[in-house]
mmCIF file of C-alpha atoms in Angstrom:
data_model
loop_
_atom_site.group_PDB
_atom_site.id
_atom_site.type_symbol
_atom_site.label_atom_id
_atom_site.label_comp_id
_atom_site.label_asym_id
_atom_site.label_seq_id
_atom_site.Cartn_x
_atom_site.Cartn_y
_atom_site.Cartn_z
ATOM 1 C CA GLY A 256 -24.140 18.437 31.916
ATOM 2 C CA ALA A 257 -20.832 17.408 33.348
ATOM 3 C CA GLY A 258 -21.574 13.487 32.843
ATOM 4 C CA VAL A 259 -23.814 11.202 32.202
ATOM 5 C CA SER A 260 -26.826 11.630 34.112
ATOM 6 C CA GLN A 261 -29.191 8.617 34.734
ATOM 7 C CA SER A 262 -32.246 7.991 36.357
ATOM 8 C CA PRO A 263 -33.951 6.593 38.482
ATOM 9 C CA ARG A 264 -30.602 5.533 40.432
ATOM 10 C CA TYR A 265 -33.037 2.630 42.195
ATOM 11 C CA LYS A 266 -35.902 1.259 41.200
ATOM 12 C CA VAL A 267 -38.180 -1.566 42.325
ATOM 13 C CA ALA A 268 -40.696 -3.161 40.253
ATOM 14 C CA LYS A 269 -43.154 -5.890 41.450
ATOM 15 C CA ARG A 270 -42.803 -8.555 38.143
ATOM 16 C CA GLY A 271 -44.529 -7.977 35.104
ATOM 17 C CA GLN A 272 -44.465 -4.185 35.610
ATOM 18 C CA ASP A 273 -42.677 -1.908 32.706
ATOM 19 C CA VAL A 274 -40.135 0.380 33.749
ATOM 20 C CA ALA A 275 -38.356 3.287 31.676
ATOM 21 C CA LEU A 276 -34.711 4.101 32.992
ATOM 22 C CA ARG A 277 -33.635 7.754 31.142
ATOM 23 C CA CYS A 278 -30.300 8.335 29.805
ATOM 24 C CA ASP A 279 -28.801 12.273 29.711
ATOM 25 C CA PRO A 280 -25.494 11.679 27.640
ATOM 26 C CA ILE A 281 -22.822 14.541 27.778
ATOM 27 C CA SER A 282 -24.093 17.323 25.546
ATOM 28 C CA GLY A 283 -22.685 16.836 22.057
ATOM 29 C CA HIS A 284 -21.624 13.075 22.419
ATOM 30 C CA VAL A 285 -22.705 11.367 19.430
ATOM 31 C CA SER A 286 -22.520 7.577 20.823
ATOM 32 C CA LEU A 287 -24.813 6.197 23.533
ATOM 33 C CA PHE A 288 -24.581 2.489 24.937
ATOM 34 C CA TRP A 289 -26.784 0.889 27.160
ATOM 35 C CA TYR A 290 -25.167 -1.963 28.911
ATOM 36 C CA GLN A 291 -26.604 -4.318 32.125
ATOM 37 C CA GLN A 292 -24.684 -5.871 34.846
ATOM 38 C CA ALA A 293 -25.778 -8.481 37.091
ATOM 39 C CA LEU A 294 -24.300 -8.693 40.348
ATOM 40 C CA GLY A 295 -20.436 -9.876 40.437
ATOM 41 C CA GLN A 296 -20.631 -9.920 36.834
ATOM 42 C CA GLY A 297 -19.043 -7.486 34.262
ATOM 43 C CA PRO A 298 -20.789 -4.765 31.789
ATOM 44 C CA GLU A 299 -22.893 -6.680 28.912
ATOM 45 C CA PHE A 300 -23.355 -4.817 25.733
ATOM 46 C CA LEU A 301 -27.149 -4.067 25.098
ATOM 47 C CA THR A 302 -27.349 -1.459 22.427
ATOM 48 C CA TYR A 303 -25.554 1.292 20.662
ATOM 49 C CA PHE A 304 -26.809 4.673 18.959
ATOM 50 C CA GLN A 305 -24.692 7.130 16.959
ATOM 51 C CA ASN A 306 -27.377 10.122 17.276
ATOM 52 C CA GLU A 307 -31.103 8.957 16.837
ATOM 53 C CA ALA A 308 -30.079 5.770 14.730
ATOM 54 C CA GLN A 309 -29.676 2.277 16.466
ATOM 55 C CA LEU A 310 -26.925 0.804 14.885
ATOM 56 C CA ASP A 311 -26.166 -2.034 17.076
ATOM 57 C CA LYS A 312 -29.268 -3.534 19.331
ATOM 58 C CA SER A 313 -27.880 -7.169 19.371
ATOM 59 C CA GLY A 314 -27.263 -7.897 23.139
ATOM 60 C CA LEU A 315 -31.061 -7.068 23.554
ATOM 61 C CA PRO A 316 -31.766 -10.081 25.599
ATOM 62 C CA SER A 317 -35.603 -10.223 24.757
ATOM 63 C CA ASP A 318 -38.044 -8.706 23.135
ATOM 64 C CA ARG A 319 -39.127 -6.885 26.090
ATOM 65 C CA PHE A 320 -36.239 -4.921 25.992
ATOM 66 C CA PHE A 321 -36.657 -1.700 23.849
ATOM 67 C CA ALA A 322 -34.003 1.583 23.358
ATOM 68 C CA GLU A 323 -34.535 4.768 21.758
ATOM 69 C CA ARG A 324 -33.383 8.036 21.228
ATOM 70 C CA PRO A 325 -35.562 10.013 19.164
ATOM 71 C CA GLU A 326 -33.454 13.458 18.824
ATOM 72 C CA GLY A 327 -30.177 12.051 19.151
ATOM 73 C CA SER A 328 -29.442 13.411 22.879
ATOM 74 C CA VAL A 329 -31.919 11.718 25.796
ATOM 75 C CA SER A 330 -32.259 8.115 25.376
ATOM 76 C CA THR A 331 -34.702 5.712 27.518
ATOM 77 C CA LEU A 332 -34.434 1.953 27.589
ATOM 78 C CA LYS A 333 -37.395 0.346 28.585
ATOM 79 C CA ILE A 334 -38.696 -3.167 29.570
ATOM 80 C CA GLN A 335 -42.031 -4.664 29.276
ATOM 81 C CA ARG A 336 -43.194 -7.387 31.363
ATOM 82 C CA THR A 337 -39.799 -7.249 33.967
ATOM 83 C CA GLN A 338 -39.394 -10.579 35.356
ATOM 84 C CA GLN A 339 -36.307 -11.484 38.190
ATOM 85 C CA GLU A 340 -33.892 -12.007 35.722
ATOM 86 C CA ASP A 341 -33.744 -8.257 34.537
ATOM 87 C CA SER A 342 -32.720 -7.566 38.372
ATOM 88 C CA ALA A 343 -29.096 -5.544 37.184
ATOM 89 C CA VAL A 344 -27.457 -2.563 36.964
ATOM 90 C CA TYR A 345 -28.292 -0.541 34.034
ATOM 91 C CA LEU A 346 -25.532 1.165 32.204
ATOM 92 C CA CYS A 347 -25.298 4.276 30.377
ATOM 93 C CA ALA A 348 -22.468 5.640 28.521
ATOM 94 C CA SER A 349 -22.056 8.077 26.157
ATOM 95 C CA SER A 350 -18.666 9.153 23.800
ATOM 96 C CA LEU A 351 -18.098 11.899 21.604
ATOM 97 C CA ALA A 352 -17.490 10.255 18.338
ATOM 98 C CA GLY A 353 -18.538 7.056 16.466
ATOM 99 C CA ARG A 354 -16.032 4.854 17.258
ATOM 100 C CA THR A 355 -13.821 4.144 20.254
ATOM 101 C CA GLY A 356 -10.831 3.305 17.650
ATOM 102 C CA SER A 357 -10.475 7.284 17.329
ATOM 103 C CA SER A 358 -7.690 7.559 19.862
ATOM 104 C CA GLY A 359 -9.056 10.255 21.820
ATOM 105 C CA ASN A 360 -12.451 8.720 21.930
ATOM 106 C CA THR A 361 -13.158 7.635 25.824
ATOM 107 C CA ILE A 362 -16.650 6.424 26.729
ATOM 108 C CA TYR A 363 -17.860 7.965 29.953
ATOM 109 C CA PHE A 364 -20.531 5.862 31.720
ATOM 110 C CA GLY A 365 -23.199 7.100 34.321
ATOM 111 C CA GLU A 366 -23.508 5.741 37.566
ATOM 112 C CA GLY A 367 -26.129 3.264 36.386
ATOM 113 C CA SER A 368 -30.281 2.623 37.405
ATOM 114 C CA TRP A 369 -30.043 -0.333 39.869
ATOM 115 C CA LEU A 370 -33.379 -2.357 38.761
ATOM 116 C CA THR A 371 -34.853 -4.892 41.415
ATOM 117 C CA VAL A 372 -37.730 -6.779 40.291
ATOM 118 C CA VAL A 373 -39.637 -8.323 43.290
ATOM 119 C CA ALA B 225 -16.703 -13.807 18.843
ATOM 120 C CA GLN B 226 -14.496 -11.321 21.570
ATOM 121 C CA SER B 227 -14.195 -12.414 25.313
ATOM 122 C CA VAL B 228 -12.126 -11.325 27.866
ATOM 123 C CA SER B 229 -11.135 -13.379 31.032
ATOM 124 C CA GLN B 230 -10.302 -12.068 33.644
ATOM 125 C CA HIS B 231 -8.065 -14.785 36.330
ATOM 126 C CA ASN B 232 -8.473 -13.296 39.737
ATOM 127 C CA HIS B 233 -11.868 -12.831 40.733
ATOM 128 C CA HIS B 234 -10.606 -11.642 44.563
ATOM 129 C CA VAL B 235 -7.327 -10.132 44.947
ATOM 130 C CA ILE B 236 -6.401 -9.183 48.569
ATOM 131 C CA LEU B 237 -2.998 -7.135 49.192
ATOM 132 C CA SER B 238 -1.730 -5.123 51.916
ATOM 133 C CA GLU B 239 -0.394 -1.461 51.530
ATOM 134 C CA ALA B 240 2.240 -1.082 49.576
ATOM 135 C CA ALA B 241 2.375 -4.754 47.962
ATOM 136 C CA SER B 242 2.900 -4.620 44.529
ATOM 137 C CA LEU B 243 0.063 -5.583 42.499
ATOM 138 C CA GLU B 244 -0.491 -7.277 38.922
ATOM 139 C CA LEU B 245 -4.180 -8.322 37.608
ATOM 140 C CA GLY B 246 -4.452 -10.702 34.771
ATOM 141 C CA CYS B 247 -6.134 -10.071 31.842
ATOM 142 C CA ASN B 248 -6.544 -12.153 28.518
ATOM 143 C CA TYR B 249 -8.260 -11.662 25.311
ATOM 144 C CA SER B 250 -9.375 -13.568 22.287
ATOM 145 C CA TYR B 251 -9.928 -11.556 18.811
ATOM 146 C CA GLY B 252 -7.789 -12.400 15.636
ATOM 147 C CA GLY B 253 -7.707 -8.914 14.548
ATOM 148 C CA THR B 254 -6.254 -5.455 15.453
ATOM 149 C CA VAL B 255 -7.800 -4.600 19.460
ATOM 150 C CA ASN B 256 -8.306 -1.548 21.499
ATOM 151 C CA LEU B 257 -7.977 -2.631 25.149
ATOM 152 C CA PHE B 258 -9.181 -0.897 28.184
ATOM 153 C CA TRP B 259 -8.958 -1.367 32.145
ATOM 154 C CA TYR B 260 -11.800 0.442 33.719
ATOM 155 C CA VAL B 261 -12.033 0.963 37.745
ATOM 156 C CA GLN B 262 -15.340 1.065 39.991
ATOM 157 C CA TYR B 263 -14.962 2.616 43.390
ATOM 158 C CA PRO B 264 -17.670 1.362 45.771
ATOM 159 C CA GLY B 265 -20.817 3.600 45.308
ATOM 160 C CA GLN B 266 -19.230 5.014 42.383
ATOM 161 C CA HIS B 267 -19.421 4.657 38.134
ATOM 162 C CA LEU B 268 -17.004 3.199 36.018
ATOM 163 C CA GLN B 269 -13.905 5.312 35.294
ATOM 164 C CA LEU B 270 -11.389 4.733 32.430
ATOM 165 C CA LEU B 271 -7.896 4.207 33.862
ATOM 166 C CA LEU B 272 -6.249 3.489 30.928
ATOM 167 C CA LYS B 273 -6.080 2.427 27.252
ATOM 168 C CA TYR B 274 -3.927 0.899 24.592
ATOM 169 C CA PHE B 275 -4.717 1.909 21.020
ATOM 170 C CA SER B 276 -1.766 1.807 19.278
ATOM 171 C CA GLY B 277 2.325 2.243 19.544
ATOM 172 C CA ASP B 278 3.871 1.598 22.860
ATOM 173 C CA PRO B 279 2.711 -1.167 24.343
ATOM 174 C CA LEU B 280 3.492 -0.396 28.128
ATOM 175 C CA VAL B 281 0.736 2.446 28.539
ATOM 176 C CA LYS B 282 0.680 4.706 31.440
ATOM 177 C CA GLY B 283 -2.911 5.345 33.167
ATOM 178 C CA ILE B 284 -3.721 7.702 36.587
ATOM 179 C CA LYS B 285 -2.931 6.867 39.682
ATOM 180 C CA GLY B 286 0.063 4.973 39.057
ATOM 181 C CA PHE B 287 -1.552 2.529 37.169
ATOM 182 C CA GLU B 288 0.107 0.529 34.105
ATOM 183 C CA ALA B 289 -0.825 -2.446 31.735
ATOM 184 C CA GLU B 290 1.528 -4.114 29.245
ATOM 185 C CA PHE B 291 -0.150 -5.436 25.847
ATOM 186 C CA ILE B 292 1.515 -8.612 24.552
ATOM 187 C CA LYS B 293 0.243 -9.273 21.367
ATOM 188 C CA SER B 294 1.598 -12.464 21.542
ATOM 189 C CA LYS B 295 0.047 -13.619 24.747
ATOM 190 C CA PHE B 296 -2.856 -11.980 24.071
ATOM 191 C CA SER B 297 -2.717 -10.180 27.041
ATOM 192 C CA PHE B 298 -3.362 -6.820 28.574
ATOM 193 C CA ASN B 299 -2.311 -7.359 32.523
ATOM 194 C CA LEU B 300 -2.614 -4.116 34.781
ATOM 195 C CA ARG B 301 0.087 -3.424 37.157
ATOM 196 C CA LYS B 302 0.837 -0.664 40.021
ATOM 197 C CA PRO B 303 4.510 -1.463 42.267
ATOM 198 C CA SER B 304 2.921 0.022 45.657
ATOM 199 C CA VAL B 305 -1.195 -0.182 45.857
ATOM 200 C CA GLN B 306 -2.167 2.236 48.626
ATOM 201 C CA TRP B 307 -5.810 1.662 50.403
ATOM 202 C CA SER B 308 -7.594 3.973 48.171
ATOM 203 C CA ASP B 309 -7.052 0.993 45.309
ATOM 204 C CA THR B 310 -9.508 -0.905 46.678
ATOM 205 C CA ALA B 311 -12.703 -1.088 43.820
ATOM 206 C CA GLU B 312 -13.648 -3.436 41.387
ATOM 207 C CA TYR B 313 -11.246 -3.577 38.215
ATOM 208 C CA PHE B 314 -12.302 -4.614 34.541
ATOM 209 C CA CYS B 315 -10.441 -5.237 31.666
ATOM 210 C CA ALA B 316 -12.105 -4.798 28.442
ATOM 211 C CA VAL B 317 -11.194 -5.097 24.326
ATOM 212 C CA ASN B 318 -13.031 -3.661 21.343
ATOM 213 C CA GLY B 319 -12.493 -5.232 17.965
ATOM 214 C CA PHE B 320 -10.915 -2.117 15.925
ATOM 215 C CA TYR B 321 -12.448 -3.577 12.609
ATOM 216 C CA TYR B 322 -15.719 -4.640 14.304
ATOM 217 C CA SER B 323 -18.258 -4.206 12.282
ATOM 218 C CA SER B 324 -21.065 -2.540 13.018
ATOM 219 C CA ALA B 325 -20.502 -0.506 16.507
ATOM 220 C CA SER B 326 -17.971 0.291 19.234
ATOM 221 C CA LYS B 327 -19.214 -2.587 20.934
ATOM 222 C CA ILE B 328 -16.718 -2.909 23.865
ATOM 223 C CA ILE B 329 -16.711 -6.496 25.647
ATOM 224 C CA PHE B 330 -15.655 -6.579 29.250
ATOM 225 C CA GLY B 331 -14.390 -9.036 31.379
ATOM 226 C CA SER B 332 -16.251 -10.203 34.700
ATOM 227 C CA GLY B 333 -14.373 -8.121 37.001
ATOM 228 C CA THR B 334 -11.559 -8.556 39.934
ATOM 229 C CA ARG B 335 -12.250 -7.105 43.415
ATOM 230 C CA LEU B 336 -9.104 -5.501 44.807
ATOM 231 C CA SER B 337 -9.475 -5.518 48.852
ATOM 232 C CA ILE B 338 -6.442 -3.335 50.363
ATOM 233 C CA ARG B 339 -5.695 -4.121 53.933
ATOM 234 C CA PRO B 340 -4.433 -0.483 55.683
#
């Protein structure tokens, strides 16, 4: 597709429910990132994939958060036993190459999945 | 650890006023610096970026930013704002030699409101 696509755009979950958020990156993009953006805050890094390999998951806030990208394209962020503090916008981003240090390597963001836990 | 500070949470200007949004970062090594913009209801878009070379970077829509290494700053400027510049602006940094991945660290954002 033309851009990074995320679904669902909006999700309301009851506390304790599991949710799965999908990201379809730009075709051919090697790198994929997940960020969490709470209301009034900047995006916070969650995890990073290069192709199917999860190279950095240091930002995942707890073991309830799990991300995968099994075939190196579509990625899913799963949150188990959701809590109210998980309410946020979850942003997916992708880039062509493996490092933003490359001068031509720009990260493109999706519109986000808005999660509200009630 | 890397961090980014944006000094102004909310800036209100009239059309045609000049704009400067402050950004300071902390990182001891070589950095890549970015400004992203998020218009209401839209996704984050790259406004401009600095990797190396001329510290004065020109971006889209008349925006520019100046990298001052000695001050660890990367302030965003525009000589004359328009109502359509109303948005949230995020400064971000990526340590060039960051060990594992291309982790971009964002500031908390500055909300810019332009009075028509």
